[in-house]
Amino acid sequence: MTEDTPGQIYRVKSGSVTILGAKNHGAEAKPTRRMIEQAQEACPGASYRSAVPSVEDFNMYEYTFSC
């Protein structure tokens, strides 16, 4: 996973954007630069809030951003 690795916009709702993205094995879960850009494209001013393992795909994380 590199800083240019995108995620998939998974859910957009009032006040937040969730991006489904790759899990960086052996490292702390944090979004890539490209995921941050994607969140800000969907919701201007979005800022990273948290990451949790995806219940739908255990190889992925759900990265949540506040708007």
Short mmCIF file of C-alpha atoms in Angstrom, two decimals:
data_model
loop_
_atom_site.label_atom_id
_atom_site.label_comp_id
_atom_site.label_asym_id
_atom_site.label_seq_id
_atom_site.Cartn_x
_atom_site.Cartn_y
_atom_site.Cartn_z
CA MET A 1 0.00 0.00 0.00
CA THR A 2 1.39 3.40 -1.01
CA GLU A 3 0.29 6.97 -0.37
CA ASP A 4 -1.39 6.89 -3.80
CA THR A 5 -3.48 3.79 -3.03
CA PRO A 6 -7.14 4.78 -3.37
CA GLY A 7 -10.07 3.42 -1.45
CA GLN A 8 -13.67 2.95 -2.44
CA ILE A 9 -16.22 5.47 -1.22
CA TYR A 10 -18.41 3.22 0.83
CA ARG A 11 -20.89 5.51 2.56
CA VAL A 12 -21.65 9.22 2.52
CA LYS A 13 -24.11 10.56 5.05
CA SER A 14 -24.74 13.82 6.78
CA GLY A 15 -21.59 14.75 8.64
CA SER A 16 -19.36 11.86 7.55
CA VAL A 17 -17.76 9.94 4.71
CA THR A 18 -16.59 6.33 5.03
CA ILE A 19 -14.02 4.88 2.65
CA LEU A 20 -13.35 1.17 2.36
CA GLY A 21 -9.61 0.77 1.98
CA ALA A 22 -6.77 -1.67 2.20
CA LYS A 23 -5.39 -2.80 5.51
CA ASN A 24 -1.69 -2.05 5.86
CA HIS A 25 -0.50 -5.30 7.45
CA GLY A 26 1.80 -4.83 10.41
CA ALA A 27 1.18 -1.09 10.65
CA GLU A 28 -1.27 1.20 12.37
CA ALA A 29 -4.47 1.67 10.37
CA LYS A 30 -4.35 5.09 8.77
CA PRO A 31 -5.67 6.42 5.49
CA THR A 32 -3.42 7.07 2.52
CA ARG A 33 -3.04 10.56 1.07
CA ARG A 34 -5.29 9.50 -1.82
CA MET A 35 -8.04 8.31 0.56
CA ILE A 36 -7.93 11.68 2.31
CA GLU A 37 -8.26 13.41 -1.07
CA GLN A 38 -11.22 11.17 -1.95
CA ALA A 39 -12.96 12.04 1.31
CA GLN A 40 -12.40 15.75 0.71
CA GLU A 41 -13.77 15.45 -2.84
CA ALA A 42 -16.95 13.86 -1.46
CA CYS A 43 -17.18 16.27 1.45
CA PRO A 44 -15.06 19.45 1.33
CA GLY A 45 -13.16 20.00 4.55
CA ALA A 46 -13.35 16.35 5.61
CA SER A 47 -10.92 15.31 8.35
CA TYR A 48 -9.86 11.82 9.41
CA ARG A 49 -11.65 10.46 12.47
CA SER A 50 -11.06 6.71 12.81
CA ALA A 51 -10.51 3.33 11.19
CA VAL A 52 -12.17 0.05 12.10
CA PRO A 53 -11.92 -3.40 10.53
CA SER A 54 -14.62 -3.91 7.92
CA VAL A 55 -17.30 -6.43 8.87
CA GLU A 56 -17.82 -7.21 5.18
CA ASP A 57 -14.18 -7.88 4.25
CA PHE A 58 -11.65 -8.71 6.96
CA ASN A 59 -8.79 -7.65 4.64
CA MET A 60 -10.12 -4.08 4.55
CA TYR A 61 -10.69 -1.19 6.92
CA GLU A 62 -13.49 1.36 7.02
CA TYR A 63 -11.83 4.78 7.28
CA THR A 64 -14.28 7.39 8.59
CA PHE A 65 -13.92 11.13 8.03
CA SER A 66 -15.93 13.96 9.63
CA CYS A 67 -17.32 16.71 7.43
#
